[in-house]
């Protein structure tokens, strides 16, 4: 005779235990809600695990589609390390890329930047708040990050671009070769200069940070369960999801599943143009005595090096391929020799490269808010390159909306209704 699991009741269910879902669960909990966090794996094991550790306060202009034909052709022909495409997948992604290109026109990109600025401006502050609550503030590094350059032309373009952002009041240092090596003594002299973005913060282990936030959630009485988000169903005024511990039931549910969010929303009648930009990382040991003080983006090389707890993390740019296709870490293999040119590195630490998928929307804004066709259905996903950056501020905005509070910013630019045909 088998024993059936009991029904597990809560005030709210959050689907997805990445940085966005955990932050949302925490902020709801702070407002007196009994919350259950559900994920198919553990906390912070998917996209939130594999980023560069940047809390990108200085990224006031979204990453748009390039407008010059030379760059587009270089990307299309896979001649650039920072963007690579699986040609077999291109027919599937072309309509999304076309929409992304249209949304990247100067006037529309300026509007997207204005809509995103309230979130970007509070990104470090909201992390500081949660870190303080969780006793993790010692992980925060307020040192910013540095773009570095091998080519004088690209360096001069970056200097002009930084000057154009002066109205935003960002703290930016332009470094010649000597000044760059004062801040990073072990960088090679192949680099002729850099741009130091000092408003951003970094963390040495993004996955551990998400687990730390989830630890605070559990310490305060929250529950984390393994379950399948695809079992989500509406039952009258309640939502129900199957977990390994039993059926979870609540009047409110938040879809914070990153690149898998559309697979849960589609059966409910929502058509969201969600695409993924895949990325890879691997850790390498620094040569004895070599120290990297800041995350370094080699603009001409098309990769990033970041000092992490377990070594120097080499991260790639963008790969356009099917979300669940087998890994193809050609970008890592291509950029690792370039990384060794600028910083002394030894062997890889990881037995296999890590791969993740960034959830991206063509208008460069996330979906944050209610799903208007259903009562009690909420969404928080599609943060493009800024999931770690915007997780806590998204959690705050979601909790304010769900609790009927006055929101710190107008949430309408992030509404899912903007994709209704």
CSV table of C-alpha atoms in Angstrom, one decimal, residues 61 64-67 98-113 362 364:
chain,number,residue,atom,x,y,z
A,61,UNK,CA,23.0,51.3,-22.7
A,64,UNK,CA,22.1,46.2,-29.2
A,65,UNK,CA,22.5,44.6,-32.6
A,66,UNK,CA,25.5,46.1,-34.4
A,67,UNK,CA,24.5,48.7,-37.1
A,98,UNK,CA,15.5,40.7,-37.4
A,99,UNK,CA,13.3,42.0,-34.6
A,100,UNK,CA,16.4,42.6,-32.4
A,101,UNK,CA,18.0,44.6,-35.3
A,102,UNK,CA,14.9,46.8,-35.6
A,103,UNK,CA,14.8,47.4,-31.9
A,104,UNK,CA,18.4,48.4,-31.9
A,105,UNK,CA,17.8,51.5,-34.1
A,106,UNK,CA,19.2,54.6,-32.4
A,107,UNK,CA,15.9,56.1,-31.3
A,108,UNK,CA,14.5,52.7,-30.0
A,109,UNK,CA,17.8,51.9,-28.3
A,110,UNK,CA,17.7,55.2,-26.5
A,111,UNK,CA,14.1,54.5,-25.3
A,112,UNK,CA,15.2,51.0,-24.1
A,113,UNK,CA,18.1,52.6,-22.2
A,362,UNK,CA,14.6,41.4,-28.7
A,364,UNK,CA,16.3,44.3,-24.5
